[in-house]
């Protein structure tokens, strides 16, 4: 059996504050298998964002271990972390985070620039991913010309462009209305069916309901980890 | 990468243009100042080379006749025999006694006032003065005091116009002189005097027919040329010692002659222009420095403004060196583009200065290359700090930045 996609063991992270070190995570154990669709839930301050940053290799833990694809992240340097963010992980943010100056196609192709992919191939793959999220006709538009829901779909296309195993979405529907939110979650469901592992951070129960597993954080610890009726993990 | 840097520059055109303007002015002024400075040095070097090299001017002392003091060159202390003795000294290559003054020249119906120089053939050699048409007079002309004349270009133009002066006759102080040669053009000397407005005649003829002298055998001035620049201090000592001995001057008695080092005057003129062009360059460099600081300033603002963008780029896989090179490239592009424009404006300015003031300007490939290299260096130097700051940002903090 292959190692789990993500495995964290007694993961801890504390921040230095004026009042001394503040433990945002206090020993978290969790495994996420390839092909899962997990919702991370919790109130603000529960440690779920800190956990996301660690999962996304944007930050390194203060204690404990984090194995991504069987590799321990703790000992990696900045460049290796950047390479993981580039190839193994796709980020989707609450605020879409598209670069306003660039066309949608250029936005989608940006991770490929850092992966060292040739220009022509970049263009081709960007078009492909835009088509996958249903925005093939908007390749040359600027982000400011399209709606929030469309921008989030472009952001998802960007997350997908380097064919990562894992998509990390931090409150992806936080800035969207309920109808558009459903669209985005259905898109995630479809991508998950294609075999991509998806981890969504949300505090909304109806968004979490799309996932097949719900992990709840409170005060830096996991307080519940339940499978939902949505069904078993797809093969990957 | 290049395209992205270009797009980033285009996103705030006015700001980019103003930042570039700093570099444009800096590089432009450096190029202009260097062109003017080098032009001045070139002009001085040209003038000095027309004077002749390693020269001394020996001037007889003044006289005091009943309280009326003559000034330098008025007395009879120097003689042709002195000059001949100096010629025997080690390190002396040429000696030419001189007797000069201004006189009216007449040819047919036209007349003109020019400097008359009575001397020996060595004078033309010492001053590296060529005869462009006709031929120079010889030592035998000096011995027999023949009435022959070599005339400068300015004198020839004024007296003869378009006619060929060779073989024509001019009158100086009622004596007819045969023009046997025309001298090559020398232009202005360091004082701005036209060296071509001159007539050169044999020394003896000048003394007998033109100036007259109450002291036969005496000369007012002697031009001495040393073998080399290195030999000059020693030659100076020898000339003074020789003349003091010949003039029977006792210990403690003042020299009855003056010895001037013409090369020293020329050197100081060259040194002055060298310092001036250095000064101009230094002042211009300050504006280049200010331009560089302007780039740093704007790049710092740009990093702060684009913190979120940097965070996004890092989240999707940009390494620190990707961010570093992105901002460095932007700084470099601004400075190099500014440099190119500045270069063109500087050259245009130099040509304009030349057209308006007739000042000599020299635009060398070297100075252009230096300006370009310095500008690129400034781009890297002043772009590095903001770029490093961008690259060192914490991705989480950067992503949170509004």
XYZ file of C-alpha atoms in Angstrom:
638
model
C 0.000 0.000 0.000
C 1.443 3.421 -0.939
C 2.066 5.970 1.806
C -0.794 8.420 2.412
C -0.663 11.634 0.394
C -0.547 13.635 3.589
C 0.420 12.439 7.020
C 1.002 14.743 9.976
C 2.168 13.493 13.347
C 1.862 15.571 16.526
C 2.173 18.674 14.372
C 2.653 21.867 16.381
C 3.079 25.493 15.488
C 3.467 28.412 17.837
C 3.858 32.093 17.070
C 5.916 34.562 19.009
C 3.681 37.310 20.314
C 4.253 40.186 22.700
C 2.718 38.039 25.437
C 5.070 35.129 24.766
C 4.720 32.164 22.422
C 1.165 31.436 21.309
C 0.452 27.814 20.290
C -1.771 27.873 17.219
C -1.510 24.116 16.736
C -0.980 21.811 19.662
C -0.126 18.381 18.301
C -2.278 17.356 15.374
C -2.351 13.822 13.913
C -4.043 13.312 10.569
C -3.706 11.277 7.412
C -5.283 12.109 4.075
C -5.248 9.430 1.422
C -4.921 10.069 -2.253
C -8.303 10.839 -3.831
C -10.025 12.108 -0.710
C -12.254 15.209 -0.512
C -11.793 16.705 2.935
C -13.390 19.732 4.543
C -11.451 21.392 7.339
C -13.835 23.226 9.635
C -13.554 25.390 12.670
C -14.029 28.926 13.989
C -11.504 31.632 13.365
C -8.606 31.117 15.729
C -9.172 27.376 15.829
C -5.879 26.771 14.048
C -7.327 25.684 10.727
C -5.623 28.442 8.730
C -2.284 27.670 10.383
C -2.851 24.046 9.494
C -3.590 24.995 5.887
C -0.408 27.082 5.640
C 1.596 24.124 6.886
C -0.124 21.723 4.500
C 0.560 24.159 1.656
C 4.294 24.341 2.455
C 3.966 28.081 2.969
C 5.198 27.630 6.511
C 7.238 25.092 8.454
C 6.053 23.452 11.694
C 7.550 24.254 15.096
C 7.289 20.634 16.176
C 6.116 17.313 14.820
C 6.381 15.941 11.319
C 4.611 16.545 8.039
C 4.983 13.971 5.304
C 3.822 15.016 1.860
C 3.994 12.209 -0.697
C 6.060 10.322 1.847
C 8.664 13.100 2.198
C 9.270 14.896 5.451
C 8.829 18.621 4.881
C 10.621 19.679 8.053
C 14.099 19.406 6.581
C 13.424 21.098 3.240
C 14.912 24.403 2.138
C 13.073 27.384 0.638
C 13.670 26.312 -2.953
C 12.423 22.776 -2.326
C 9.303 24.108 -0.625
C 8.748 26.393 -3.616
C 9.082 23.430 -5.955
C 6.459 21.492 -3.953
C 4.082 24.479 -4.034
C 4.669 24.674 -7.743
C 4.186 21.032 -8.728
C 2.522 19.037 -5.951
C -0.004 21.556 -4.664
C -2.548 23.838 -6.283
C -3.827 26.780 -4.234
C -7.278 28.308 -4.402
C -7.832 31.385 -2.261
C -10.865 33.166 -0.908
C -9.924 36.384 -2.725
C -9.132 34.595 -6.040
C -5.691 36.243 -6.083
C -5.365 36.655 -9.828
C -2.775 39.144 -11.080
C -4.867 42.016 -12.426
C -2.370 43.114 -15.093
C -2.292 39.777 -16.872
C -4.746 38.085 -19.146
C -6.562 35.043 -17.802
C -4.445 32.747 -19.959
C -1.247 34.306 -18.590
C -2.577 33.981 -15.048
C -3.299 30.309 -15.569
C 0.103 29.745 -17.180
C 2.072 31.509 -14.426
C 2.939 28.356 -12.387
C 4.368 26.870 -15.584
C 6.729 29.846 -15.894
C 8.262 28.891 -12.552
C 8.305 25.227 -13.585
C 10.442 26.184 -16.567
C 7.930 25.120 -19.247
C 8.347 26.479 -22.804
C 6.154 29.358 -23.900
C 4.189 27.499 -26.566
C 3.473 24.607 -24.240
C 2.436 27.037 -21.514
C -0.120 28.623 -23.787
C -1.489 25.266 -24.816
C -1.829 23.944 -21.264
C -3.399 27.210 -20.083
C -6.029 26.974 -22.817
C -6.673 23.365 -21.869
C -7.245 24.196 -18.213
C -9.418 27.184 -19.028
C -11.546 24.891 -21.159
C -11.742 22.432 -18.258
C -13.346 25.082 -16.051
C -15.578 26.273 -18.895
C -13.853 29.579 -19.694
C -12.115 28.765 -22.981
C -13.476 31.911 -24.632
C -12.002 34.274 -22.050
C -8.306 33.475 -22.519
C -7.382 37.012 -23.583
C -9.592 38.857 -21.077
C -8.333 40.635 -17.987
C -9.524 39.477 -14.530
C -11.384 42.738 -13.960
C -13.667 41.954 -16.938
C -15.221 38.806 -15.472
C -17.410 37.961 -12.460
C -16.215 36.669 -9.088
C -17.378 33.143 -9.798
C -15.544 33.183 -13.112
C -12.417 34.542 -11.449
C -12.511 31.713 -8.934
C -12.778 29.228 -11.773
C -9.737 30.802 -13.424
C -7.934 30.466 -10.092
C -8.884 26.772 -10.041
C -7.587 26.392 -13.589
C -4.324 27.977 -12.423
C -4.179 25.524 -9.489
C -4.681 22.645 -11.922
C -2.253 23.689 -14.625
C 0.796 21.881 -13.237
C -1.231 18.662 -12.657
C -0.864 18.572 -8.846
C -2.103 15.661 -6.731
C -3.496 18.058 -4.150
C -5.736 21.111 -4.314
C -5.840 23.273 -1.192
C -8.769 25.675 -1.137
C -8.955 28.260 1.633
C -12.564 29.491 1.957
C -12.982 29.286 -1.827
C -16.633 30.411 -1.674
C -16.213 33.078 0.975
C -16.549 35.929 -1.525
C -19.276 34.327 -3.667
C -23.058 34.192 -3.552
C -24.733 30.887 -2.745
C -25.598 30.038 -6.314
C -22.041 30.580 -7.572
C -20.699 28.790 -4.489
C -22.624 25.696 -5.532
C -21.093 25.941 -9.024
C -17.602 26.055 -7.573
C -18.229 23.155 -5.197
C -19.668 21.081 -8.018
C -16.500 21.834 -9.991
C -14.425 20.560 -7.051
C -16.589 17.435 -6.869
C -15.981 16.813 -10.547
C -12.210 17.306 -10.191
C -12.228 14.942 -7.217
C -13.998 12.382 -9.367
C -11.049 12.768 -11.784
C -8.774 11.621 -8.974
C -7.495 14.893 -7.524
C -7.286 15.116 -3.755
C -9.107 18.173 -2.464
C -8.857 19.848 0.929
C -11.262 22.727 1.517
C -11.174 25.026 4.511
C -14.601 26.440 5.302
C -16.764 27.424 8.195
C -20.025 26.906 6.314
C -21.765 23.587 6.906
C -23.463 23.492 3.497
C -20.103 23.920 1.738
C -18.505 21.259 3.936
C -21.360 18.948 2.982
C -19.819 18.552 -0.495
C -16.812 16.836 1.047
C -16.753 13.202 2.024
C -14.873 13.775 5.209
C -15.154 16.591 7.722
C -12.353 17.450 10.121
C -13.183 19.962 12.830
C -10.562 22.070 14.629
C -10.907 23.781 17.989
C -8.145 25.599 19.886
C -5.355 24.032 17.864
C -6.583 20.472 18.113
C -8.762 18.180 15.996
C -12.016 17.593 17.861
C -13.897 15.517 15.288
C -13.107 13.615 12.102
C -16.153 12.095 10.419
C -17.019 10.589 7.067
C -20.114 12.152 5.462
C -22.819 10.398 3.477
C -21.312 11.766 0.276
C -19.524 8.463 -0.179
C -16.204 6.736 -0.272
C -13.013 8.183 -1.761
C -12.550 7.814 -5.483
C -9.655 5.903 -6.848
C -6.624 7.906 -7.859
C 10.485 37.371 -17.816
C 11.449 40.312 -20.007
C 7.883 40.716 -21.190
C 6.647 40.671 -17.617
C 9.100 43.337 -16.532
C 7.988 45.404 -19.499
C 4.339 44.962 -18.526
C 5.100 45.945 -14.931
C 6.811 49.103 -16.162
C 3.866 49.844 -18.437
C 1.357 49.474 -15.611
C 2.392 52.842 -14.178
C 3.718 54.745 -17.140
C 4.070 58.170 -15.564
C 5.997 56.816 -12.614
C 8.252 54.714 -14.805
C 8.873 57.704 -17.075
C 9.749 59.975 -14.149
C 12.088 57.374 -12.683
C 13.686 56.964 -16.057
C 14.021 60.733 -16.354
C 16.440 60.656 -13.434
C 18.646 58.256 -15.346
C 18.157 60.189 -18.594
C 19.373 63.403 -16.984
C 22.214 61.624 -15.213
C 23.557 59.801 -18.232
C 22.843 62.731 -20.543
C 24.827 65.129 -18.369
C 27.707 62.685 -17.993
C 27.931 62.234 -21.752
C 27.617 65.969 -22.388
C 30.155 66.919 -19.733
C 32.609 64.286 -20.884
C 32.216 65.480 -24.473
C 32.914 69.070 -23.436
C 35.763 68.110 -21.101
C 37.456 65.884 -23.621
C 36.889 68.514 -26.295
C 38.642 71.112 -24.147
C 41.535 68.737 -23.523
C 41.767 67.990 -27.205
C 41.776 71.691 -28.088
C 44.498 72.447 -25.543
C 46.548 69.487 -26.701
C 46.241 70.750 -30.286
C 47.358 74.233 -29.297
C 50.269 72.903 -27.277
C 51.414 70.729 -30.133
C 51.562 73.827 -32.406
C 53.869 75.511 -29.928
C 56.599 72.908 -30.156
C 57.831 70.661 -27.385
C 60.376 70.977 -24.562
C 60.921 74.693 -25.139
C 62.548 77.430 -23.057
C 62.360 81.096 -23.755
C 65.427 83.012 -22.651
C 64.780 86.754 -22.308
C 67.365 89.413 -21.711
C 67.153 91.461 -18.533
C 65.759 94.941 -18.211
C 67.773 98.157 -18.359
C 67.519 101.175 -16.173
C 68.399 104.379 -18.024
C 68.030 107.354 -15.698
C 65.133 105.760 -13.834
C 63.374 104.588 -16.980
C 63.177 100.856 -16.724
C 62.800 98.944 -19.953
C 61.205 95.717 -18.781
C 62.280 92.254 -19.815
C 63.975 92.021 -23.189
C 64.977 95.683 -23.222
C 68.602 95.221 -22.283
C 71.540 94.079 -24.366
C 72.589 91.311 -21.953
C 71.994 88.367 -24.313
C 74.125 87.984 -27.373
C 74.229 85.769 -30.424
C 77.446 84.379 -28.948
C 75.503 83.377 -25.817
C 73.061 81.514 -28.024
C 75.863 79.735 -29.807
C 77.397 78.737 -26.499
C 74.078 77.365 -25.238
C 73.789 75.285 -28.399
C 76.940 73.456 -27.313
C 75.428 72.385 -23.965
C 74.484 68.735 -23.376
C 70.780 68.057 -23.705
C 70.122 71.069 -25.948
C 68.934 70.186 -29.417
C 68.163 73.571 -30.955
C 68.793 77.210 -30.189
C 67.190 80.073 -32.077
C 67.811 83.717 -31.224
C 64.707 85.802 -31.794
C 64.039 89.445 -32.449
C 60.408 90.279 -32.960
C 57.978 93.144 -33.077
C 55.004 94.405 -35.063
C 55.547 96.239 -38.323
C 53.519 97.499 -41.226
C 53.800 95.392 -44.416
C 53.140 96.770 -47.857
C 52.525 94.909 -51.074
C 51.441 96.976 -54.030
C 48.341 98.876 -52.952
C 47.542 96.714 -49.924
C 49.122 96.886 -46.498
C 48.864 94.942 -43.235
C 50.320 94.950 -39.752
C 51.867 91.662 -38.606
C 54.366 90.233 -36.154
C 57.857 90.137 -37.644
C 60.115 87.415 -36.266
C 63.804 87.682 -37.026
C 65.481 84.365 -36.308
C 67.553 81.451 -37.601
C 66.362 78.316 -39.433
C 66.496 76.409 -36.107
C 63.394 78.350 -35.016
C 61.164 76.615 -37.552
C 62.514 73.225 -36.487
C 62.099 73.937 -32.779
C 58.499 74.919 -33.322
C 57.895 72.069 -35.789
C 56.734 74.659 -38.294
C 56.613 73.489 -41.879
C 56.845 75.501 -45.067
C 53.878 74.467 -47.225
C 54.957 76.143 -50.429
C 58.279 77.622 -51.479
C 61.304 76.902 -49.289
C 62.761 78.121 -45.963
C 65.767 80.426 -45.700
C 69.112 78.966 -44.687
C 71.985 79.794 -42.333
C 73.769 81.513 -45.199
C 70.792 83.867 -45.555
C 71.262 84.703 -41.878
C 74.993 85.256 -42.332
C 74.618 87.543 -45.305
C 71.437 89.233 -44.037
C 69.465 88.647 -47.221
C 66.040 90.223 -47.550
C 63.898 87.110 -47.798
C 60.650 86.387 -45.915
C 58.460 83.438 -44.969
C 54.892 84.508 -44.364
C 52.097 82.932 -42.313
C 48.735 81.977 -43.753
C 46.834 84.901 -42.227
C 49.367 87.417 -43.477
C 49.349 85.823 -46.918
C 45.539 85.975 -47.081
C 45.431 89.608 -46.060
C 48.239 90.831 -48.229
C 47.856 88.708 -51.337
C 44.277 87.432 -51.266
C 43.957 84.592 -53.722
C 47.297 85.321 -55.429
C 50.350 83.115 -54.932
C 52.747 85.109 -52.716
C 55.862 83.145 -53.706
C 58.349 85.327 -55.602
C 56.430 88.516 -54.802
C 57.939 91.430 -52.982
C 56.783 93.028 -49.752
C 58.154 96.137 -48.098
C 58.916 96.308 -44.387
C 60.268 99.627 -43.081
C 61.054 100.756 -46.663
C 63.153 97.613 -47.341
C 61.916 95.247 -50.025
C 61.749 91.562 -49.053
C 61.326 88.605 -51.400
C 58.649 86.112 -50.231
C 60.265 82.701 -50.615
C 57.839 80.522 -48.697
C 54.455 80.258 -46.990
C 54.256 78.701 -43.534
C 51.822 75.923 -42.544
C 48.772 76.820 -40.484
C 49.155 76.714 -36.701
C 46.028 78.454 -35.399
C 45.797 80.194 -32.044
C 48.324 79.908 -29.281
C 47.379 79.514 -25.604
C 46.792 83.265 -25.311
C 44.430 83.191 -28.272
C 46.878 85.084 -30.496
C 46.840 84.102 -34.172
C 50.182 82.408 -34.794
C 49.674 82.577 -38.558
C 49.753 86.354 -38.658
C 53.523 86.298 -38.843
C 56.432 87.052 -41.106
C 59.672 85.157 -40.419
C 62.903 86.728 -41.700
C 66.628 86.117 -41.050
C 67.754 87.459 -37.660
C 70.498 89.646 -39.064
C 68.179 91.240 -41.611
C 65.668 91.957 -38.873
C 68.275 93.654 -36.708
C 69.765 95.730 -39.490
C 66.826 96.637 -41.700
C 63.699 96.323 -39.579
C 64.179 96.908 -35.868
C 67.643 98.313 -35.689
C 69.582 97.918 -32.444
C 71.960 100.149 -30.604
C 73.833 97.026 -29.423
C 75.091 95.042 -32.391
C 75.352 91.320 -31.683
C 72.760 91.412 -28.900
C 69.382 89.643 -29.042
C 66.257 90.158 -26.958
C 65.179 86.537 -26.708
C 66.520 83.077 -27.430
C 64.384 80.015 -27.905
C 66.016 76.856 -26.612
C 64.764 73.351 -27.226
C 65.824 70.457 -25.003
C 66.261 66.900 -26.247
C 63.503 65.533 -24.074
C 61.078 66.454 -21.335
C 63.195 64.472 -18.867
C 66.295 66.503 -19.727
C 64.598 69.849 -19.110
C 65.420 70.425 -15.408
C 69.105 69.623 -15.992
C 69.266 71.779 -19.131
C 67.738 74.648 -17.198
C 70.494 74.437 -14.566
C 73.206 74.294 -17.227
C 71.882 77.301 -19.136
C 71.736 79.406 -15.969
C 75.222 78.345 -14.894
C 76.640 79.004 -18.352
C 75.115 82.444 -18.704
C 76.102 83.540 -15.193
C 79.635 82.562 -16.017
C 79.621 84.258 -19.443
C 78.068 87.421 -18.007
C 80.561 87.387 -15.097
C 77.882 87.553 -12.465
C 79.190 87.283 -8.920
C 77.740 85.052 -6.241
C 74.591 86.681 -4.879
C 74.113 88.908 -7.900
C 70.747 88.579 -9.703
C 70.524 87.006 -13.146
C 70.524 89.570 -15.955
C 68.171 87.355 -17.965
C 64.952 85.438 -17.507
C 64.532 81.783 -18.325
C 60.949 80.657 -18.926
C 59.856 77.090 -19.356
C 57.173 77.228 -22.047
C 56.329 73.569 -21.621
C 55.550 74.108 -17.957
C 52.998 76.743 -18.932
C 51.534 74.346 -21.473
C 51.501 71.550 -18.927
C 49.659 73.691 -16.458
C 47.132 74.581 -19.137
C 46.678 70.867 -19.893
C 46.428 70.122 -16.182
C 43.813 72.828 -15.762
C 41.624 71.387 -18.466
C 42.155 67.887 -17.108
C 40.972 68.989 -13.677
C 38.099 70.878 -15.259
C 36.922 67.854 -17.209
C 37.264 65.683 -14.100
C 35.208 68.207 -12.181
C 32.537 68.280 -14.874
C 32.440 64.502 -14.849
C 32.189 64.412 -11.072
C 29.297 66.865 -11.018
C 27.516 64.904 -13.724
C 28.126 61.669 -11.829
C 26.282 63.102 -8.858
C 23.174 63.467 -10.984
C 23.659 59.881 -12.142
C 23.817 58.833 -8.501
C 20.632 60.771 -7.755
C 19.000 58.988 -10.687
C 20.072 55.663 -9.201
C 18.620 56.561 -5.823
C 15.397 57.484 -7.627
C 15.282 53.973 -9.051
C 15.839 52.446 -5.627
C 13.089 54.618 -4.180
C 10.569 53.626 -6.811
C 11.508 49.969 -6.627
C 10.956 50.020 -2.869
C 7.536 51.591 -3.376
C 6.823 49.029 -6.056
C 7.765 46.120 -3.775
C 5.476 47.435 -1.047
C 2.643 47.977 -3.495
C 3.017 44.542 -4.988
C 3.541 42.620 -1.765
C 0.351 40.653 -2.367
C 1.437 39.847 -5.913
C 4.746 38.586 -4.549
C 2.829 36.409 -2.077
C 0.693 34.955 -4.862
C 3.726 34.241 -6.981
C 5.450 32.516 -4.090
C 2.343 30.443 -3.323
C 2.232 29.104 -6.855
C 5.876 28.137 -6.845
C 8.120 31.168 -7.410
C 11.487 30.668 -5.730
C 13.217 33.529 -3.959
C 15.588 33.951 -6.866
C 12.653 34.190 -9.288
C 11.282 37.127 -7.307
C 14.762 38.621 -6.985
C 15.462 38.457 -10.689
C 12.022 39.829 -11.542
C 12.562 43.023 -9.571
C 16.218 43.274 -10.531
C 15.262 43.007 -14.166
C 12.735 45.790 -13.777
C 15.315 48.069 -12.183
C 17.811 47.157 -14.869
C 15.338 47.831 -17.646
C 14.470 51.250 -16.278
C 18.121 52.204 -15.930
C 19.219 50.829 -19.288
C 16.279 52.384 -21.129
C 16.959 55.665 -19.318
C 20.616 55.316 -20.223
C 19.868 54.842 -23.926
C 17.651 57.914 -24.033
C 20.170 59.859 -21.955
C 22.939 58.838 -24.310
C 21.047 60.139 -27.328
C 20.111 63.373 -25.554
C 23.678 63.845 -24.298
C 25.111 63.423 -27.785
C 22.447 65.705 -29.233
C 23.243 68.263 -26.514
C 26.955 68.053 -27.267
C 26.308 68.605 -30.979
C 24.063 71.549 -30.084
C 26.788 73.065 -27.885
C 29.203 72.605 -30.765
C 26.802 74.239 -33.225
C 26.013 77.208 -30.979
C 29.373 77.985 -29.331
C 31.812 76.422 -31.794
C 33.384 74.713 -28.775
C 35.333 71.585 -29.640
C 33.531 68.467 -28.425
C 34.834 64.915 -28.445
C 32.403 62.013 -28.082
C 34.505 58.910 -27.697
C 33.222 55.367 -27.831
C 34.912 54.917 -24.478
C 32.856 57.567 -22.720
C 29.646 56.174 -24.206
C 30.590 52.687 -23.057
C 31.506 53.929 -19.597
C 28.181 55.765 -19.235
C 26.333 52.649 -20.322
C 28.252 50.379 -17.979
C 27.803 52.743 -15.052
C 24.057 52.970 -15.722
C 23.694 49.211 -15.826
C 25.779 48.991 -12.669
C 23.529 51.527 -10.986
C 20.470 49.539 -12.044
C 21.869 46.420 -10.405
C 23.274 48.203 -7.374
C 20.189 50.220 -6.526
C 17.799 47.515 -7.685
C 19.402 44.821 -5.569
C 18.251 46.031 -2.168
C 14.540 46.351 -3.066
C 14.688 43.069 -4.981
C 16.227 41.271 -2.007
C 13.569 42.735 0.213
C 10.913 41.381 -2.131
C 12.529 37.946 -2.268
C 12.872 37.753 1.514
C 9.154 38.358 2.128
C 7.316 35.707 4.101
C 4.749 34.199 1.701
C 2.004 34.072 4.344
C 2.523 37.673 5.395
C 2.695 38.737 1.765
C -0.537 36.923 0.915
C -2.318 38.588 3.828
C -1.130 42.034 2.714
C -3.953 44.225 1.443
